Short mmCIF file of C-alpha atoms and ligand atoms in Angstrom, two decimals:
data_model
loop_
_atom_site.label_atom_id
_atom_site.label_comp_id
_atom_site.label_asym_id
_atom_site.label_seq_id
_atom_site.Cartn_x
_atom_site.Cartn_y
_atom_site.Cartn_z
CA MET A 1 -124.92 -10.69 -332.45
CA PRO A 2 -124.20 -7.89 -334.89
CA ASN A 3 -120.38 -7.38 -336.47
CA HIS A 4 -119.81 -3.88 -335.50
CA ILE A 5 -120.06 -3.13 -331.65
CA LEU A 6 -121.16 0.78 -331.82
CA ASN A 7 -123.72 1.08 -328.77
CA ALA A 8 -125.72 -0.28 -326.20
CA GLN A 9 -129.07 -0.30 -327.63
CA GLN A 10 -128.03 -3.15 -330.34
CA PHE A 11 -127.95 -5.97 -327.94
CA SER A 12 -130.71 -7.89 -327.06
CA ARG A 13 -130.89 -10.11 -323.93
CA ARG A 14 -130.46 -13.03 -326.23
CA ASP A 15 -127.23 -11.53 -327.17
CA ILE A 16 -126.13 -11.14 -323.68
CA ASP A 17 -126.94 -14.06 -322.10
CA ALA A 18 -125.12 -15.80 -325.04
CA LEU A 19 -121.83 -13.55 -324.65
CA PHE A 20 -122.22 -14.10 -320.79
CA ASP A 21 -122.49 -17.96 -321.16
CA LYS A 22 -119.10 -17.92 -323.24
CA ALA A 23 -117.63 -15.59 -320.76
CA ARG A 24 -118.18 -18.08 -318.34
CA SER A 25 -117.18 -21.20 -320.23
CA ILE A 26 -113.94 -19.24 -321.11
CA ARG A 27 -113.32 -18.83 -317.71
CA GLU A 28 -113.79 -22.45 -316.63
CA ALA A 29 -111.49 -23.16 -319.69
CA LEU A 30 -108.93 -20.86 -318.15
CA ALA A 31 -109.17 -22.09 -314.52
CA SER A 32 -108.50 -25.89 -315.51
CA GLY A 33 -105.75 -24.79 -317.40
CA THR A 34 -106.78 -25.49 -320.82
CA PRO A 35 -107.45 -22.16 -322.39
CA ARG A 36 -108.87 -22.24 -325.75
CA LEU A 37 -107.00 -20.54 -328.68
CA THR A 38 -109.82 -19.93 -330.95
CA LEU A 39 -108.46 -16.72 -332.42
CA THR A 40 -105.12 -18.27 -333.74
CA GLY A 41 -103.71 -16.32 -336.61
CA LYS A 42 -106.06 -13.62 -336.10
CA ILE A 43 -105.07 -10.02 -335.72
CA LEU A 44 -106.73 -7.51 -333.72
CA ALA A 45 -105.66 -3.43 -334.03
CA THR A 46 -106.44 -0.96 -331.26
CA LEU A 47 -106.37 2.54 -332.18
CA PHE A 48 -106.92 4.79 -329.44
CA PHE A 49 -106.84 8.38 -329.96
CA GLU A 50 -107.69 8.65 -326.15
CA PRO A 51 -105.84 7.68 -322.69
CA SER A 52 -106.61 4.32 -321.55
CA THR A 53 -105.29 1.68 -319.21
CA ARG A 54 -107.85 -1.09 -318.67
CA THR A 55 -109.93 -0.67 -321.98
CA ARG A 56 -106.82 -1.33 -324.25
CA LEU A 57 -104.76 -3.40 -321.93
CA SER A 58 -107.84 -5.78 -321.66
CA PHE A 59 -108.62 -6.00 -325.17
CA GLU A 60 -105.09 -6.93 -325.99
CA SER A 61 -104.64 -9.34 -323.15
CA ALA A 62 -107.95 -11.12 -324.31
CA MET A 63 -106.74 -11.28 -327.78
CA LEU A 64 -103.45 -12.86 -326.52
CA GLY A 65 -105.07 -14.91 -324.44
CA LEU A 66 -107.21 -16.58 -327.16
CA GLY A 67 -104.19 -17.48 -329.17
CA GLY A 68 -104.54 -14.13 -331.82
CA THR A 69 -101.97 -11.27 -331.92
CA VAL A 70 -102.33 -7.45 -331.80
CA ILE A 71 -101.21 -4.52 -333.62
CA SER A 72 -101.48 -0.90 -331.85
CA THR A 73 -100.62 2.68 -332.18
CA GLU A 74 -100.23 4.08 -328.35
CA ASN A 75 -101.53 7.53 -328.45
CA ALA A 76 -102.71 7.70 -331.68
CA ARG A 77 -103.40 11.50 -331.52
CA GLU A 78 -100.00 11.97 -331.63
CA PHE A 79 -98.53 8.75 -333.22
CA SER A 80 -100.68 8.07 -335.87
CA SER A 81 -100.82 9.91 -339.46
CA ALA A 82 -103.82 11.85 -337.83
CA VAL A 83 -101.31 14.15 -336.57
CA LYS A 84 -100.43 15.08 -340.23
CA GLY A 85 -104.12 15.37 -341.04
CA GLU A 86 -105.24 11.98 -342.11
CA THR A 87 -109.23 11.65 -341.65
CA LEU A 88 -110.40 8.76 -339.17
CA GLU A 89 -112.17 7.51 -342.06
CA ASP A 90 -108.50 6.97 -344.06
CA THR A 91 -107.04 5.30 -341.19
CA ILE A 92 -109.48 2.91 -340.79
CA ARG A 93 -109.57 2.31 -344.77
CA VAL A 94 -105.92 1.64 -344.38
CA VAL A 95 -105.83 -0.64 -340.86
CA GLU A 96 -108.93 -2.78 -342.16
CA HIS A 97 -106.25 -4.31 -344.60
CA TYR A 98 -104.10 -5.09 -341.56
CA ALA A 99 -106.44 -6.72 -339.07
CA ASP A 100 -109.67 -8.80 -338.56
CA ALA A 101 -110.91 -6.26 -336.24
CA ILE A 102 -110.57 -2.79 -334.90
CA VAL A 103 -110.93 -1.45 -331.48
CA LEU A 104 -111.35 2.42 -331.49
CA ARG A 105 -111.32 4.96 -328.98
CA HIS A 106 -111.96 8.68 -329.97
CA HIS A 107 -112.58 11.92 -328.35
CA GLU A 108 -115.59 12.54 -330.80
CA ALA A 109 -118.94 11.25 -330.09
CA GLY A 110 -120.34 9.13 -333.33
CA ALA A 111 -116.69 8.27 -334.28
CA ALA A 112 -116.98 4.55 -334.03
CA ASP A 113 -120.41 5.05 -336.38
CA ARG A 114 -118.09 6.70 -338.86
CA ALA A 115 -115.46 4.31 -338.91
CA ALA A 116 -117.90 1.62 -339.24
CA HIS A 117 -119.61 2.92 -342.20
CA VAL A 118 -116.16 2.74 -343.93
CA SER A 119 -114.47 -0.72 -342.72
CA ALA A 120 -115.15 -4.26 -343.86
CA VAL A 121 -113.73 -5.35 -340.83
CA PRO A 122 -115.62 -5.26 -337.75
CA ILE A 123 -115.26 -2.23 -335.17
CA ILE A 124 -115.63 -2.18 -331.64
CA ASN A 125 -116.21 1.36 -329.78
CA ALA A 126 -114.41 1.22 -326.72
CA GLY A 127 -115.67 4.56 -325.92
CA ASP A 128 -116.57 7.60 -328.17
CA GLY A 129 -116.22 11.05 -326.46
CA ALA A 130 -119.09 11.47 -324.42
CA GLY A 131 -121.13 8.95 -326.12
CA GLN A 132 -121.05 5.41 -325.44
CA HIS A 133 -118.83 2.67 -324.34
CA PRO A 134 -120.67 -0.36 -324.87
CA THR A 135 -118.27 -2.99 -323.82
CA GLN A 136 -117.49 -1.63 -320.59
CA ALA A 137 -121.44 -1.38 -319.86
CA LEU A 138 -121.62 -5.37 -320.85
CA LEU A 139 -118.45 -6.09 -318.47
CA ASP A 140 -120.55 -4.28 -315.89
CA LEU A 141 -123.54 -5.98 -316.03
CA PHE A 142 -121.75 -9.63 -316.26
CA THR A 143 -120.34 -8.05 -312.65
CA ILE A 144 -123.39 -6.97 -311.54
CA GLU A 145 -125.01 -10.85 -312.53
CA ASP A 146 -121.97 -12.48 -310.85
CA GLU A 147 -121.86 -10.52 -307.57
CA LEU A 148 -125.65 -10.58 -306.90
CA GLY A 149 -126.88 -13.82 -308.88
CA ALA A 150 -129.35 -11.50 -311.15
CA ILE A 151 -129.73 -8.28 -312.62
CA ASP A 152 -133.59 -8.31 -312.59
CA GLY A 153 -135.15 -6.80 -309.17
CA THR A 154 -132.04 -5.04 -308.56
CA THR A 155 -132.14 -1.70 -307.56
CA ILE A 156 -129.22 0.25 -309.19
CA THR A 157 -127.80 3.82 -308.34
CA LEU A 158 -125.76 5.68 -310.88
CA VAL A 159 -123.38 8.41 -309.24
CA GLY A 160 -121.51 11.27 -310.55
CA ASP A 161 -120.75 12.71 -314.19
CA LEU A 162 -124.04 11.06 -315.79
CA LEU A 163 -123.66 14.07 -318.66
CA TYR A 164 -120.39 13.12 -319.73
CA GLY A 165 -119.77 9.83 -318.45
CA ARG A 166 -120.30 7.16 -321.07
CA THR A 167 -119.98 4.05 -319.18
CA VAL A 168 -123.46 5.05 -317.36
CA ARG A 169 -125.11 5.94 -320.49
CA SER A 170 -124.36 2.66 -322.23
CA LEU A 171 -125.32 0.91 -318.98
CA SER A 172 -128.73 2.76 -318.67
CA TYR A 173 -129.60 1.96 -322.69
CA LEU A 174 -128.37 -2.20 -321.64
CA LEU A 175 -130.63 -2.15 -318.35
CA ALA A 176 -133.65 -0.33 -319.89
CA LYS A 177 -133.72 -2.41 -322.98
CA ASN A 178 -132.97 -5.93 -321.78
CA TYR A 179 -133.89 -6.05 -317.78
CA SER A 180 -136.63 -5.38 -315.27
CA VAL A 181 -134.83 -3.76 -312.70
CA LYS A 182 -136.66 -2.31 -309.77
CA LYS A 183 -135.34 1.01 -309.78
CA ILE A 184 -132.68 3.06 -311.04
CA PHE A 185 -131.64 6.23 -309.07
CA LEU A 186 -129.71 8.83 -310.72
CA VAL A 187 -127.53 10.65 -308.54
CA ALA A 188 -125.99 13.57 -310.02
CA PRO A 189 -124.61 17.51 -309.22
CA GLU A 190 -126.94 19.77 -311.02
CA PRO A 191 -124.25 20.70 -313.82
CA VAL A 192 -123.56 17.09 -314.82
CA ARG A 193 -127.12 15.69 -314.79
CA MET A 194 -127.90 12.63 -316.93
CA ARG A 195 -128.90 13.92 -320.62
CA SER A 196 -132.26 13.89 -322.35
CA ASP A 197 -131.74 11.18 -324.44
CA ILE A 198 -131.35 8.52 -322.13
CA LEU A 199 -134.33 10.10 -319.75
CA ALA A 200 -136.42 9.96 -322.66
CA TYR A 201 -135.62 5.94 -323.22
CA LEU A 202 -136.22 5.18 -319.47
CA LYS A 203 -139.50 6.67 -319.90
CA LYS A 204 -140.12 4.84 -323.31
CA ARG A 205 -139.22 1.56 -321.46
CA ARG A 206 -141.00 2.17 -318.62
CA VAL A 207 -138.07 2.20 -316.01
CA ASP A 208 -138.92 3.48 -312.55
CA PHE A 209 -136.26 5.70 -311.96
CA GLU A 210 -135.65 9.22 -310.08
CA GLU A 211 -133.30 11.72 -310.40
CA THR A 212 -131.93 12.92 -307.24
CA GLU A 213 -128.92 15.10 -305.25
CA ASN A 214 -129.68 13.35 -302.10
CA LEU A 215 -127.14 10.08 -302.14
CA GLU A 216 -127.12 9.21 -298.25
CA ARG A 217 -131.16 8.75 -298.70
CA VAL A 218 -130.63 5.94 -301.39
CA LEU A 219 -127.91 4.02 -300.18
CA PRO A 220 -130.28 1.94 -297.77
CA LEU A 221 -132.13 1.13 -301.17
CA SER A 222 -129.12 0.42 -303.46
CA ASP A 223 -128.31 -3.08 -304.23
CA VAL A 224 -125.37 -1.64 -306.58
CA VAL A 225 -123.54 1.98 -306.38
CA TYR A 226 -121.87 2.69 -309.45
CA GLN A 227 -119.43 5.55 -308.55
CA THR A 228 -118.09 7.51 -311.73
CA ARG A 229 -115.14 10.16 -312.15
CA ILE A 230 -116.47 13.72 -313.00
CA GLN A 231 -114.56 13.84 -316.77
CA LYS A 232 -112.55 16.85 -316.22
CA GLU A 233 -111.02 16.74 -319.73
CA ARG A 234 -114.63 17.41 -321.13
CA PHE A 235 -115.83 20.55 -319.72
CA GLY A 236 -113.92 22.56 -322.30
CA ASP A 237 -114.78 25.96 -321.26
CA ARG A 238 -117.07 25.59 -318.54
CA ALA A 239 -114.33 25.03 -315.77
CA GLU A 240 -116.58 26.69 -313.25
CA ASP A 241 -119.21 23.74 -313.84
CA TYR A 242 -116.22 21.10 -313.10
CA GLU A 243 -115.48 22.84 -309.99
CA ARG A 244 -119.46 23.07 -309.10
CA SER A 245 -119.45 19.07 -309.74
CA ARG A 246 -116.35 17.87 -308.23
CA GLY A 247 -115.85 16.26 -304.94
CA ILE A 248 -119.50 16.25 -303.92
CA TYR A 249 -120.19 12.26 -303.84
CA ILE A 250 -117.38 10.44 -302.39
CA VAL A 251 -118.11 6.68 -301.50
CA ASN A 252 -116.02 5.89 -298.26
CA ALA A 253 -116.78 3.76 -294.97
CA LYS A 254 -119.63 5.96 -293.90
CA THR A 255 -121.41 5.55 -297.29
CA LEU A 256 -120.85 1.96 -296.71
CA ALA A 257 -122.16 1.51 -293.44
CA ARG A 258 -125.57 2.90 -295.12
CA MET A 259 -125.51 0.17 -297.66
CA PRO A 260 -127.02 -3.09 -297.28
CA ARG A 261 -124.69 -5.99 -296.41
CA ASN A 262 -124.77 -7.64 -300.10
CA SER A 263 -124.93 -4.72 -302.01
CA ILE A 264 -121.88 -3.65 -304.20
CA VAL A 265 -119.92 -0.54 -305.18
CA MET A 266 -118.77 -0.59 -308.81
CA HIS A 267 -116.86 1.77 -310.69
CA PRO A 268 -115.57 1.70 -314.03
CA LEU A 269 -111.90 3.17 -312.94
CA PRO A 270 -110.09 5.37 -312.97
CA ARG A 271 -111.06 6.77 -309.76
CA VAL A 272 -109.89 10.11 -308.36
CA ASP A 273 -110.98 11.21 -304.94
CA GLU A 274 -114.56 9.67 -305.42
CA ILE A 275 -113.94 6.38 -303.65
CA HIS A 276 -111.90 6.39 -300.66
CA PRO A 277 -109.25 3.51 -300.57
CA GLU A 278 -110.02 2.97 -296.76
CA ILE A 279 -113.14 1.05 -298.38
CA ASP A 280 -110.95 -1.21 -300.94
CA THR A 281 -110.50 -4.28 -298.68
CA ASP A 282 -114.07 -4.29 -297.90
CA PRO A 283 -116.11 -7.54 -299.63
CA ARG A 284 -118.40 -5.33 -301.29
CA ALA A 285 -115.92 -3.03 -303.00
CA ALA A 286 -116.31 -4.62 -306.59
CA TYR A 287 -114.49 -2.84 -309.09
CA PHE A 288 -111.34 -4.51 -309.38
CA ARG A 289 -113.18 -7.55 -309.94
CA GLN A 290 -115.17 -5.54 -312.25
CA ALA A 291 -111.77 -4.80 -314.04
CA ARG A 292 -110.89 -8.18 -313.86
CA ASN A 293 -114.20 -9.46 -315.69
CA GLY A 294 -113.47 -6.76 -318.26
CA ARG A 295 -110.81 -9.39 -320.09
CA LEU A 296 -113.26 -12.47 -319.54
CA VAL A 297 -116.27 -10.70 -321.51
CA ARG A 298 -113.87 -9.08 -324.00
CA MET A 299 -112.66 -12.51 -324.60
CA ALA A 300 -116.06 -13.56 -325.53
CA ILE A 301 -116.75 -10.39 -327.65
CA LEU A 302 -113.38 -11.04 -329.48
CA ASP A 303 -113.99 -14.72 -330.24
CA THR A 304 -117.93 -14.02 -331.09
CA ILE A 305 -117.21 -11.35 -333.46
CA ILE A 306 -114.25 -12.67 -335.13
CA ASN A 307 -115.14 -16.07 -335.50
CA GLY A 308 -118.97 -15.18 -335.79
C1 NCD B 401 -113.80 5.12 -318.78
C2 NCD B 401 -113.98 5.58 -319.52
O1 NCD B 401 -112.67 5.97 -320.48
O2 NCD B 401 -115.17 5.90 -320.08
N1 NCD B 401 -112.82 4.14 -318.16
C3 NCD B 401 -113.07 2.79 -318.81
O3 NCD B 401 -112.89 2.72 -320.00
N2 NCD B 401 -112.76 1.90 -317.77
C4 NCD B 401 -114.12 6.05 -317.40
C5 NCD B 401 -113.20 6.94 -317.32
O4 NCD B 401 -112.29 7.54 -317.97
O5 NCD B 401 -113.59 7.42 -316.21
#
C-alpha cells in the first residue's frame, strides 16, 4: 500500500482486501480484550482546517487504541500559524518533524497533494475541499461488505450533493476501479449533479450507471441507499442553487417501505434533515454502525502506513 493516502484511485483491490482483513483482525483482538499496541512510541498529528467530529476523533481514538499518541491543533484555520499567513507547505515542513504521520483536512481541493509534495512523513487526506475523502470511502466499503456480505453484484444509489460531496466522489472511484457492481444510480438535484470527471471514469471502467432525479423509482432496486448532506458551505455566491438543492430528497419511513428487506441506508454524517430520525431504530439504518467502523478501518490504515 502506498505511503501517502491522497485519493481513492491509488488503491487496488489487493490493498483494500488486505486493509479490511487487518481491520477485522483488530476487531477480534479488541473483542477478546487483547488490543494490539502496534504503534507504541509513535506520534500522529491531526491538522484540521475545517470542522470535523467523526474523522478527527476516530483517527485520534484509533491511534490511541494502538498504543500511539496524538498531537493536534483544533481548528487550524484559526489557531495555527495559518492565521499569521504561513503557507500550508511551511506548516507541513515543520509538523513533519514532530510526528510519524499527518492527518490533514483542508478547505481547498488539492491541499493533500501539495502537503505530500513537501512531506517526509505520510500524509493522510481527511477531506480536501470538494475533492476527495478516501479514508471515509474505505470505511464505507468496509461497511457495505460487513453488512451485505459482498460489494460485487450490488446496486448502489448515491443521493444528494454529488457535486460537492467528497465522500461520494471517492466512493465512486473505489467502486469503479475495484468492484463489479450491478449498477450505480446517481440521484441528485440538478444544481449538484455528479461532476464530469467521475462520469468519465465510470464510463471508462464500463460501470453500468444512471443519473436520475427519481429516487422513488430506484428504491426497490437498491441494496444501498447512500444519502448525503447538501454541502451548504461550498456554494459561495450560488446561494440560490443551495436553496434549489436542499430538502428535495428525504429518507424517512416512506422511503424505507419501498426498499428491499435486506438493504441498508448509509450516510457519512453529519445529517441535517435528509434522514428522518424516525428510521434510526430500523435495522437497515446503518449510518451509526458505519461511523463505528471508521475507528476500526482507521486503525488498520494507521498501522499499515506507519509500520509499513
Ligand atoms: C463528511 C465530510 O466532511 O466530507 N463528513 C465526514 O467526514 N464523515 C460529510 C459532510 O460533511 O457532509
